[in-house]
mmCIF file of N, CA and C in Angstrom:
data_model
loop_
_atom_site.group_PDB
_atom_site.id
_atom_site.type_symbol
_atom_site.label_atom_id
_atom_site.label_comp_id
_atom_site.label_asym_id
_atom_site.label_seq_id
_atom_site.Cartn_x
_atom_site.Cartn_y
_atom_site.Cartn_z
ATOM 1 N N MET N 14 60.198 -33.729 -17.936
ATOM 2 C CA MET N 14 60.498 -32.765 -17.185
ATOM 3 C C MET N 14 59.475 -31.644 -17.558
ATOM 4 N N PRO N 15 58.674 -31.056 -16.400
ATOM 5 C CA PRO N 15 57.812 -30.086 -16.531
ATOM 6 C C PRO N 15 58.361 -28.734 -16.954
ATOM 7 N N TRP N 16 57.367 -27.987 -17.621
ATOM 8 C CA TRP N 16 58.001 -26.611 -18.222
ATOM 9 C C TRP N 16 58.054 -25.654 -17.035
ATOM 10 N N THR N 17 59.034 -24.816 -16.941
ATOM 11 C CA THR N 17 58.994 -23.833 -15.798
ATOM 12 C C THR N 17 59.350 -22.362 -16.363
ATOM 13 N N LYS N 18 58.526 -21.394 -16.028
ATOM 14 C CA LYS N 18 58.595 -20.094 -16.485
ATOM 15 C C LYS N 18 59.998 -19.432 -16.291
ATOM 16 N N PRO N 19 60.699 -18.995 -17.356
ATOM 17 C CA PRO N 19 62.027 -18.386 -17.092
ATOM 18 C C PRO N 19 61.702 -17.173 -16.462
ATOM 19 N N THR N 20 62.758 -16.662 -15.729
ATOM 20 C CA THR N 20 62.615 -15.623 -14.775
ATOM 21 C C THR N 20 63.770 -14.507 -15.039
ATOM 22 N N ARG N 21 64.690 -14.837 -15.805
ATOM 23 C CA ARG N 21 65.935 -13.733 -15.872
ATOM 24 C C ARG N 21 65.247 -12.708 -17.104
ATOM 25 N N PRO N 22 65.998 -11.411 -17.160
ATOM 26 C CA PRO N 22 65.692 -10.757 -18.230
ATOM 27 C C PRO N 22 65.723 -11.017 -19.665
ATOM 28 N N LYS N 23 64.870 -10.859 -20.556
ATOM 29 C CA LYS N 23 64.760 -11.046 -21.892
ATOM 30 C C LYS N 23 65.039 -12.683 -21.942
ATOM 31 N N ALA N 24 64.201 -13.291 -21.174
ATOM 32 C CA ALA N 24 64.147 -14.824 -20.892
ATOM 33 C C ALA N 24 63.805 -15.609 -22.321
ATOM 34 N N TYR N 25 63.153 -14.830 -23.092
ATOM 35 C CA TYR N 25 62.587 -15.597 -24.342
ATOM 36 C C TYR N 25 63.475 -15.209 -25.517
ATOM 37 N N ARG N 26 64.174 -14.576 -25.314
ATOM 38 C CA ARG N 26 65.057 -14.177 -26.510
ATOM 39 C C ARG N 26 66.124 -15.222 -26.851
ATOM 40 N N GLU N 27 66.237 -15.534 -28.065
ATOM 41 C CA GLU N 27 67.189 -16.605 -28.552
ATOM 42 C C GLU N 27 67.937 -15.897 -29.598
ATOM 43 N N PHE N 28 69.236 -15.781 -29.400
ATOM 44 C CA PHE N 28 70.265 -15.428 -30.363
ATOM 45 C C PHE N 28 70.429 -16.148 -31.543
ATOM 46 N N LYS N 29 70.248 -15.920 -32.795
ATOM 47 C CA LYS N 29 70.237 -17.102 -33.998
ATOM 48 C C LYS N 29 71.152 -16.120 -34.999
ATOM 49 N N GLU N 30 71.849 -17.172 -35.739
ATOM 50 C CA GLU N 30 72.508 -16.736 -36.990
ATOM 51 C C GLU N 30 71.539 -17.178 -38.094
ATOM 52 N N LEU N 31 71.728 -16.364 -39.157
ATOM 53 C CA LEU N 31 71.030 -16.938 -40.501
ATOM 54 C C LEU N 31 71.878 -17.786 -41.408
ATOM 55 N N TRP N 32 71.434 -18.601 -42.097
ATOM 56 C CA TRP N 32 72.422 -19.501 -42.906
ATOM 57 C C TRP N 32 71.555 -19.901 -44.136
ATOM 58 N N PRO N 33 72.009 -19.887 -45.300
ATOM 59 C CA PRO N 33 71.372 -20.137 -46.431
ATOM 60 C C PRO N 33 70.753 -21.537 -46.553
ATOM 61 N N VAL N 34 69.936 -21.717 -47.544
ATOM 62 C CA VAL N 34 69.374 -23.038 -47.757
ATOM 63 C C VAL N 34 69.933 -23.579 -49.141
ATOM 64 N N PHE N 35 70.693 -24.688 -49.163
ATOM 65 C CA PHE N 35 71.089 -25.434 -50.466
ATOM 66 C C PHE N 35 70.674 -26.714 -50.342
ATOM 67 N N GLY N 36 70.212 -27.249 -51.607
ATOM 68 C CA GLY N 36 69.871 -28.655 -51.792
ATOM 69 C C GLY N 36 68.543 -29.173 -50.953
ATOM 70 N N HIS N 37 67.749 -28.359 -50.905
ATOM 71 C CA HIS N 37 66.459 -28.698 -50.250
ATOM 72 C C HIS N 37 65.276 -28.335 -51.197
ATOM 73 N N ASN N 38 64.239 -29.134 -50.979
ATOM 74 C CA ASN N 38 63.248 -29.114 -51.852
ATOM 75 C C ASN N 38 62.134 -27.814 -51.674
ATOM 76 N N THR N 39 62.605 -26.792 -50.827
ATOM 77 C CA THR N 39 61.921 -25.675 -50.651
ATOM 78 C C THR N 39 62.101 -24.715 -51.766
ATOM 79 N N VAL N 40 63.109 -25.033 -52.622
ATOM 80 C CA VAL N 40 63.515 -24.012 -53.769
ATOM 81 C C VAL N 40 62.344 -24.729 -54.946
ATOM 82 N N ARG N 41 61.119 -24.526 -54.773
ATOM 83 C CA ARG N 41 60.264 -24.864 -55.687
ATOM 84 C C ARG N 41 59.426 -23.641 -56.422
ATOM 85 N N LYS N 42 58.942 -23.702 -57.470
ATOM 86 C CA LYS N 42 58.053 -22.549 -57.847
ATOM 87 C C LYS N 42 56.537 -22.452 -57.524
ATOM 88 N N ASP N 43 56.218 -23.582 -56.890
ATOM 89 C CA ASP N 43 54.849 -23.585 -56.307
ATOM 90 C C ASP N 43 54.857 -23.178 -54.787
ATOM 91 N N LEU N 44 55.879 -23.149 -54.081
ATOM 92 C CA LEU N 44 56.051 -22.885 -52.704
ATOM 93 C C LEU N 44 55.661 -21.561 -52.380
ATOM 94 N N GLY N 45 56.372 -20.680 -53.049
ATOM 95 C CA GLY N 45 56.242 -19.279 -52.803
ATOM 96 C C GLY N 45 54.700 -18.684 -52.911
ATOM 97 N N PRO N 46 54.138 -19.068 -54.094
ATOM 98 C CA PRO N 46 52.734 -18.805 -54.351
ATOM 99 C C PRO N 46 51.696 -19.280 -53.175
ATOM 100 N N GLU N 47 51.947 -20.493 -52.775
ATOM 101 C CA GLU N 47 51.119 -21.137 -51.662
ATOM 102 C C GLU N 47 51.285 -20.396 -50.400
ATOM 103 N N VAL N 48 52.302 -20.064 -50.055
ATOM 104 C CA VAL N 48 52.635 -19.292 -48.803
ATOM 105 C C VAL N 48 52.067 -18.000 -48.799
ATOM 106 N N ARG N 49 52.292 -17.224 -49.975
ATOM 107 C CA ARG N 49 51.616 -15.864 -50.055
ATOM 108 C C ARG N 49 50.040 -15.947 -50.021
ATOM 109 N N SER N 50 49.600 -16.956 -50.871
ATOM 110 C CA SER N 50 48.042 -17.245 -50.917
ATOM 111 C C SER N 50 47.416 -17.484 -49.606
ATOM 112 N N SER N 51 48.165 -18.224 -48.709
ATOM 113 C CA SER N 51 47.697 -18.353 -47.310
ATOM 114 C C SER N 51 47.587 -17.136 -46.346
ATOM 115 N N LEU N 52 48.954 -16.570 -46.647
ATOM 116 C CA LEU N 52 48.823 -15.092 -45.915
ATOM 117 C C LEU N 52 47.751 -14.241 -46.227
ATOM 118 N N ASP N 53 47.536 -14.166 -47.487
ATOM 119 C CA ASP N 53 46.561 -13.342 -48.009
ATOM 120 C C ASP N 53 45.244 -13.710 -47.584
ATOM 121 N N SER N 54 44.855 -15.078 -47.564
ATOM 122 C CA SER N 54 43.647 -15.412 -47.179
ATOM 123 C C SER N 54 43.231 -15.140 -45.853
ATOM 124 N N ILE N 55 44.292 -15.032 -44.941
ATOM 125 C CA ILE N 55 43.929 -14.607 -43.545
ATOM 126 C C ILE N 55 44.066 -13.080 -43.309
ATOM 127 N N GLY N 56 44.406 -12.298 -44.247
ATOM 128 C CA GLY N 56 44.608 -11.019 -44.040
ATOM 129 C C GLY N 56 45.734 -10.428 -43.392
ATOM 130 N N VAL N 57 46.789 -11.210 -43.493
ATOM 131 C CA VAL N 57 48.102 -10.706 -42.986
ATOM 132 C C VAL N 57 48.892 -9.616 -43.609
ATOM 133 N N LEU N 58 49.146 -8.718 -43.125
ATOM 134 C CA LEU N 58 50.056 -7.598 -43.953
ATOM 135 C C LEU N 58 51.477 -7.952 -43.896
ATOM 136 N N TRP N 59 51.613 -8.875 -44.871
ATOM 137 C CA TRP N 59 53.204 -9.411 -44.972
ATOM 138 C C TRP N 59 53.996 -8.507 -45.649
ATOM 139 N N THR N 60 55.233 -8.394 -45.251
ATOM 140 C CA THR N 60 56.272 -7.447 -46.101
ATOM 141 C C THR N 60 57.144 -8.379 -46.886
ATOM 142 N N THR N 61 57.719 -9.283 -46.340
ATOM 143 C CA THR N 61 58.590 -10.198 -46.886
ATOM 144 C C THR N 61 58.319 -11.913 -46.756
ATOM 145 N N THR N 62 58.824 -12.576 -47.586
ATOM 146 C CA THR N 62 58.926 -14.128 -47.265
ATOM 147 C C THR N 62 60.162 -14.433 -47.754
ATOM 148 N N GLY N 63 60.951 -15.409 -47.113
ATOM 149 C CA GLY N 63 62.190 -16.192 -47.531
ATOM 150 C C GLY N 63 62.348 -17.452 -46.942
ATOM 151 N N VAL N 64 63.451 -18.114 -47.468
ATOM 152 C CA VAL N 64 63.671 -19.491 -46.925
ATOM 153 C C VAL N 64 65.038 -19.197 -46.378
ATOM 154 N N ILE N 65 65.330 -19.652 -45.102
ATOM 155 C CA ILE N 65 66.588 -19.535 -44.445
ATOM 156 C C ILE N 65 66.717 -20.668 -43.470
ATOM 157 N N ARG N 66 67.741 -21.036 -42.969
ATOM 158 C CA ARG N 66 68.111 -21.938 -41.756
ATOM 159 C C ARG N 66 68.848 -21.006 -40.596
ATOM 160 N N PHE N 67 68.426 -21.448 -39.469
ATOM 161 C CA PHE N 67 68.940 -20.741 -38.303
ATOM 162 C C PHE N 67 69.722 -21.680 -37.534
ATOM 163 N N ILE N 68 70.860 -21.144 -36.678
ATOM 164 C CA ILE N 68 71.611 -21.744 -35.667
ATOM 165 C C ILE N 68 71.401 -20.766 -34.512
ATOM 166 N N LYS N 69 70.946 -21.564 -33.353
ATOM 167 C CA LYS N 69 70.973 -20.785 -32.049
ATOM 168 C C LYS N 69 72.442 -20.865 -31.716
ATOM 169 N N VAL N 70 72.712 -19.511 -31.498
ATOM 170 C CA VAL N 70 74.162 -19.158 -31.233
ATOM 171 C C VAL N 70 74.596 -19.675 -29.819
ATOM 172 N N ARG N 71 73.882 -19.528 -28.744
ATOM 173 C CA ARG N 71 74.362 -19.980 -27.604
ATOM 174 C C ARG N 71 74.208 -21.417 -27.182
ATOM 175 N N ALA N 72 73.578 -21.952 -27.873
ATOM 176 C CA ALA N 72 73.032 -23.472 -27.810
ATOM 177 C C ALA N 72 74.087 -24.167 -28.222
ATOM 178 N N GLY N 73 74.828 -23.663 -29.436
ATOM 179 C CA GLY N 73 75.834 -24.403 -30.055
ATOM 180 C C GLY N 73 75.251 -25.736 -30.771
ATOM 181 N N GLU N 74 74.046 -25.555 -31.142
ATOM 182 C CA GLU N 74 73.375 -26.584 -31.974
ATOM 183 C C GLU N 74 73.973 -26.708 -33.532
ATOM 184 N N ALA N 75 73.643 -27.655 -34.111
ATOM 185 C CA ALA N 75 73.790 -27.808 -35.637
ATOM 186 C C ALA N 75 72.846 -26.857 -36.400
ATOM 187 N N ILE N 76 72.997 -26.719 -37.720
ATOM 188 C CA ILE N 76 72.157 -26.001 -38.442
ATOM 189 C C ILE N 76 70.792 -26.630 -38.507
ATOM 190 N N GLY N 77 69.758 -25.599 -38.171
ATOM 191 C CA GLY N 77 68.329 -25.836 -38.110
ATOM 192 C C GLY N 77 67.863 -26.412 -39.498
ATOM 193 N N PRO N 78 66.466 -26.901 -39.508
ATOM 194 C CA PRO N 78 65.669 -27.094 -40.680
ATOM 195 C C PRO N 78 65.549 -26.012 -41.561
ATOM 196 N N ALA N 79 65.107 -26.239 -42.723
ATOM 197 C CA ALA N 79 64.801 -25.024 -43.496
ATOM 198 C C ALA N 79 63.524 -24.409 -42.950
ATOM 199 N N THR N 80 63.538 -22.984 -42.980
ATOM 200 C CA THR N 80 62.565 -22.344 -42.410
ATOM 201 C C THR N 80 62.066 -21.161 -43.382
ATOM 202 N N ILE N 81 60.459 -21.090 -43.411
ATOM 203 C CA ILE N 81 59.852 -20.327 -44.153
ATOM 204 C C ILE N 81 59.865 -18.903 -43.201
ATOM 205 N N TRP N 82 60.653 -17.941 -43.687
ATOM 206 C CA TRP N 82 60.701 -16.624 -42.618
ATOM 207 C C TRP N 82 59.674 -15.763 -43.181
ATOM 208 N N ILE N 83 58.581 -15.222 -42.577
ATOM 209 C CA ILE N 83 57.634 -14.512 -42.939
ATOM 210 C C ILE N 83 57.886 -13.140 -42.286
ATOM 211 N N GLY N 84 57.962 -11.896 -42.956
ATOM 212 C CA GLY N 84 58.065 -10.521 -42.291
ATOM 213 C C GLY N 84 56.675 -9.989 -42.327
ATOM 214 N N VAL N 85 56.312 -9.381 -41.279
ATOM 215 C CA VAL N 85 54.797 -8.914 -41.118
ATOM 216 C C VAL N 85 55.207 -7.310 -40.741
ATOM 217 N N THR N 86 54.169 -6.480 -40.938
ATOM 218 C CA THR N 86 53.942 -5.149 -40.703
ATOM 219 C C THR N 86 53.946 -5.075 -39.122
ATOM 220 N N PRO N 87 55.152 -4.186 -38.534
ATOM 221 C CA PRO N 87 55.234 -4.323 -36.939
ATOM 222 C C PRO N 87 53.505 -3.855 -36.453
ATOM 223 N N GLU N 88 53.374 -4.634 -35.381
ATOM 224 C CA GLU N 88 52.237 -4.432 -34.532
ATOM 225 C C GLU N 88 50.787 -4.564 -35.172
ATOM 226 N N THR N 89 50.897 -5.521 -36.193
ATOM 227 C CA THR N 89 49.616 -6.034 -36.893
ATOM 228 C C THR N 89 49.137 -7.246 -36.565
ATOM 229 N N LEU N 90 49.770 -8.162 -35.878
ATOM 230 C CA LEU N 90 49.570 -9.308 -35.560
ATOM 231 C C LEU N 90 49.349 -9.812 -33.944
ATOM 232 N N SER N 91 48.414 -10.275 -33.488
ATOM 233 C CA SER N 91 48.100 -10.802 -32.262
ATOM 234 C C SER N 91 48.724 -12.200 -32.339
ATOM 235 N N ILE N 92 48.841 -12.715 -31.004
ATOM 236 C CA ILE N 92 49.443 -14.162 -30.832
ATOM 237 C C ILE N 92 48.610 -15.255 -31.514
ATOM 238 N N LYS N 93 47.176 -14.821 -31.417
ATOM 239 C CA LYS N 93 46.042 -15.746 -32.033
ATOM 240 C C LYS N 93 46.268 -15.678 -33.477
ATOM 241 N N VAL N 94 46.230 -14.594 -34.089
ATOM 242 C CA VAL N 94 46.457 -14.513 -35.482
ATOM 243 C C VAL N 94 47.771 -15.101 -36.128
ATOM 244 N N THR N 95 48.856 -14.978 -35.287
ATOM 245 C CA THR N 95 50.295 -15.598 -35.641
ATOM 246 C C THR N 95 50.210 -17.004 -35.484
ATOM 247 N N HIS N 96 49.375 -17.589 -34.657
ATOM 248 C CA HIS N 96 49.197 -18.924 -34.459
ATOM 249 C C HIS N 96 48.451 -19.439 -35.743
ATOM 250 N N THR N 97 47.293 -18.891 -36.165
ATOM 251 C CA THR N 97 46.555 -19.316 -37.244
ATOM 252 C C THR N 97 47.411 -19.292 -38.427
ATOM 253 N N THR N 98 48.160 -18.245 -38.496
ATOM 254 C CA THR N 98 48.960 -17.948 -39.790
ATOM 255 C C THR N 98 49.999 -19.062 -40.006
ATOM 256 N N VAL N 99 50.691 -19.305 -38.879
ATOM 257 C CA VAL N 99 51.637 -20.607 -38.894
ATOM 258 C C VAL N 99 51.063 -21.783 -39.234
ATOM 259 N N HIS N 100 49.977 -22.198 -38.718
ATOM 260 C CA HIS N 100 49.168 -23.486 -38.948
ATOM 261 C C HIS N 100 48.823 -23.488 -40.378
ATOM 262 N N SER N 101 48.060 -22.305 -40.851
ATOM 263 C CA SER N 101 47.846 -22.258 -42.297
ATOM 264 C C SER N 101 48.900 -22.617 -43.206
ATOM 265 N N CYS N 102 49.930 -21.991 -43.054
ATOM 266 C CA CYS N 102 50.997 -21.986 -43.943
ATOM 267 C C CYS N 102 51.658 -23.399 -43.882
ATOM 268 N N MET N 103 51.844 -23.968 -42.733
ATOM 269 C CA MET N 103 52.320 -25.305 -42.712
ATOM 270 C C MET N 103 51.358 -26.474 -43.185
ATOM 271 N N GLY N 104 50.019 -26.133 -43.126
ATOM 272 C CA GLY N 104 49.009 -27.054 -43.874
ATOM 273 C C GLY N 104 49.188 -27.137 -45.421
ATOM 274 N N ARG N 105 49.519 -25.796 -46.023
ATOM 275 C CA ARG N 105 49.700 -25.762 -47.398
ATOM 276 C C ARG N 105 51.314 -26.545 -47.824
ATOM 277 N N ILE N 106 52.074 -26.387 -46.744
ATOM 278 C CA ILE N 106 53.444 -26.807 -47.181
ATOM 279 C C ILE N 106 53.448 -28.313 -47.024
ATOM 280 N N GLU N 107 52.780 -28.748 -45.943
ATOM 281 C CA GLU N 107 52.539 -30.347 -45.892
ATOM 282 C C GLU N 107 51.814 -30.746 -47.131
ATOM 283 N N LYS N 108 51.009 -30.247 -47.430
ATOM 284 C CA LYS N 108 50.196 -30.676 -48.871
ATOM 285 C C LYS N 108 51.069 -30.675 -50.158
ATOM 286 N N LEU N 109 52.204 -30.237 -50.009
ATOM 287 C CA LEU N 109 53.237 -29.938 -51.030
ATOM 288 C C LEU N 109 54.399 -31.187 -50.884
ATOM 289 N N GLY N 110 54.200 -31.819 -49.735
ATOM 290 C CA GLY N 110 54.901 -32.933 -49.349
ATOM 291 C C GLY N 110 56.406 -32.266 -48.661
ATOM 292 N N MET N 111 56.349 -31.357 -47.929
ATOM 293 C CA MET N 111 57.430 -30.749 -47.255
ATOM 294 C C MET N 111 57.175 -30.552 -45.855
ATOM 295 N N GLY N 112 57.094 -31.760 -45.220
ATOM 296 C CA GLY N 112 56.666 -31.614 -43.620
ATOM 297 C C GLY N 112 58.010 -31.341 -43.016
ATOM 298 N N ASP N 113 59.234 -31.346 -43.399
ATOM 299 C CA ASP N 113 60.349 -31.042 -42.878
ATOM 300 C C ASP N 113 60.786 -29.686 -42.644
ATOM 301 N N VAL N 114 59.802 -28.674 -42.907
ATOM 302 C CA VAL N 114 60.058 -27.216 -43.121
ATOM 303 C C VAL N 114 59.263 -26.581 -41.806
ATOM 304 N N ARG N 115 59.854 -25.376 -41.159
ATOM 305 C CA ARG N 115 59.455 -24.825 -40.052
ATOM 306 C C ARG N 115 58.768 -23.310 -40.624
ATOM 307 N N VAL N 116 57.903 -22.851 -39.925
ATOM 308 C CA VAL N 116 57.645 -21.339 -40.279
ATOM 309 C C VAL N 116 57.621 -20.492 -39.131
ATOM 310 N N GLU N 117 58.454 -19.413 -39.592
ATOM 311 C CA GLU N 117 58.665 -18.359 -38.280
ATOM 312 C C GLU N 117 58.202 -17.085 -38.827
ATOM 313 N N SER N 118 57.948 -16.011 -37.877
ATOM 314 C CA SER N 118 57.574 -14.681 -38.393
ATOM 315 C C SER N 118 58.382 -13.720 -37.695
ATOM 316 N N GLN N 119 58.483 -12.611 -38.190
ATOM 317 C CA GLN N 119 59.240 -11.427 -37.495
ATOM 318 C C GLN N 119 58.457 -10.280 -37.754
ATOM 319 N N GLU N 120 58.546 -9.170 -37.080
ATOM 320 C CA GLU N 120 58.042 -7.753 -37.578
ATOM 321 C C GLU N 120 59.040 -7.348 -38.412
ATOM 322 N N SER N 121 58.813 -6.671 -39.531
ATOM 323 C CA SER N 121 59.646 -6.120 -40.572
ATOM 324 C C SER N 121 59.094 -5.030 -41.391
ATOM 325 N N ASN N 122 59.855 -3.950 -41.528
ATOM 326 C CA ASN N 122 59.404 -3.063 -42.656
ATOM 327 C C ASN N 122 60.264 -3.300 -43.789
ATOM 328 N N PHE N 123 59.555 -3.080 -45.049
ATOM 329 C CA PHE N 123 60.269 -3.368 -46.285
ATOM 330 C C PHE N 123 60.285 -1.885 -47.183
ATOM 331 N N THR N 124 61.147 -1.456 -47.632
ATOM 332 C CA THR N 124 61.174 -0.214 -48.409
ATOM 333 C C THR N 124 61.798 -0.633 -49.883
ATOM 334 N N ARG N 125 61.171 -0.541 -50.849
ATOM 335 C CA ARG N 125 61.687 -0.949 -51.998
ATOM 336 C C ARG N 125 62.546 0.199 -52.677
ATOM 337 N N SER N 126 63.662 -0.185 -53.168
ATOM 338 C CA SER N 126 64.641 0.856 -53.773
ATOM 339 C C SER N 126 64.116 1.394 -55.129
ATOM 340 N N ALA N 127 64.141 2.526 -55.371
ATOM 341 C CA ALA N 127 63.805 3.067 -56.885
ATOM 342 C C ALA N 127 65.009 3.021 -57.700
ATOM 343 N N GLY N 128 66.231 3.015 -57.255
ATOM 344 C CA GLY N 128 67.354 3.116 -58.160
ATOM 345 C C GLY N 128 68.564 2.260 -57.775
ATOM 346 N N ALA N 129 69.493 2.484 -58.433
ATOM 347 C CA ALA N 129 70.702 1.586 -58.091
ATOM 348 C C ALA N 129 71.239 1.862 -56.501
ATOM 349 N N SER N 130 71.443 0.953 -55.838
ATOM 350 C CA SER N 130 71.999 1.101 -54.583
ATOM 351 C C SER N 130 73.358 1.150 -54.367
ATOM 352 N N PHE N 131 74.179 0.833 -55.467
ATOM 353 C CA PHE N 131 75.690 1.008 -55.531
ATOM 354 C C PHE N 131 76.203 1.982 -56.442
ATOM 355 N N LYS N 132 77.337 2.531 -56.191
ATOM 356 C CA LYS N 132 78.017 3.557 -57.119
ATOM 357 C C LYS N 132 78.455 2.867 -58.142
ATOM 358 N N PRO N 133 78.082 3.428 -59.409
ATOM 359 C CA PRO N 133 78.714 2.513 -60.621
ATOM 360 C C PRO N 133 80.053 2.237 -60.556
ATOM 361 N N GLY N 134 80.579 1.351 -60.865
ATOM 362 C CA GLY N 134 81.874 0.901 -61.012
ATOM 363 C C GLY N 134 82.599 1.665 -62.203
ATOM 364 N N SER N 135 83.942 1.690 -62.265
ATOM 365 C CA SER N 135 84.629 2.186 -63.429
ATOM 366 C C SER N 135 85.460 1.235 -63.960
ATOM 367 N N ASP N 136 85.671 1.108 -65.372
ATOM 368 C CA ASP N 136 86.551 0.274 -65.954
ATOM 369 C C ASP N 136 87.868 1.021 -66.365
ATOM 370 N N PRO N 137 89.105 0.680 -65.654
ATOM 371 C CA PRO N 137 90.244 1.427 -66.088
ATOM 372 C C PRO N 137 90.854 0.998 -67.283
ATOM 373 N N THR N 138 90.414 0.005 -67.878
ATOM 374 C CA THR N 138 91.128 -0.504 -69.175
ATOM 375 C C THR N 138 90.493 0.252 -70.358
#
């Protein structure tokens, strides 16, 4: 079936839920440094990296594959650089023997907190 361009408003938006990753080989000490090295070599202004799974809410699909989710500084990536980034990361991931992992990016700001983020608890005993 040939691809047809969607016409409705927000046609490209997919609503997704985030799910944790358990029991997958993405939990490795060498994966994070490989991904970050790939991003740095391209000059990507990344803010966060993480491993998650998605479920497309309206499609009712099963939990998706493990996904390396890369946060980048807003308005710093073109489509071409995003494409290069994903393929560079995938190349390094496949060299580690993890071909069953996706790579996705999002625009995000990250602010490191300098202090405790919760009110200290009290011990009534």
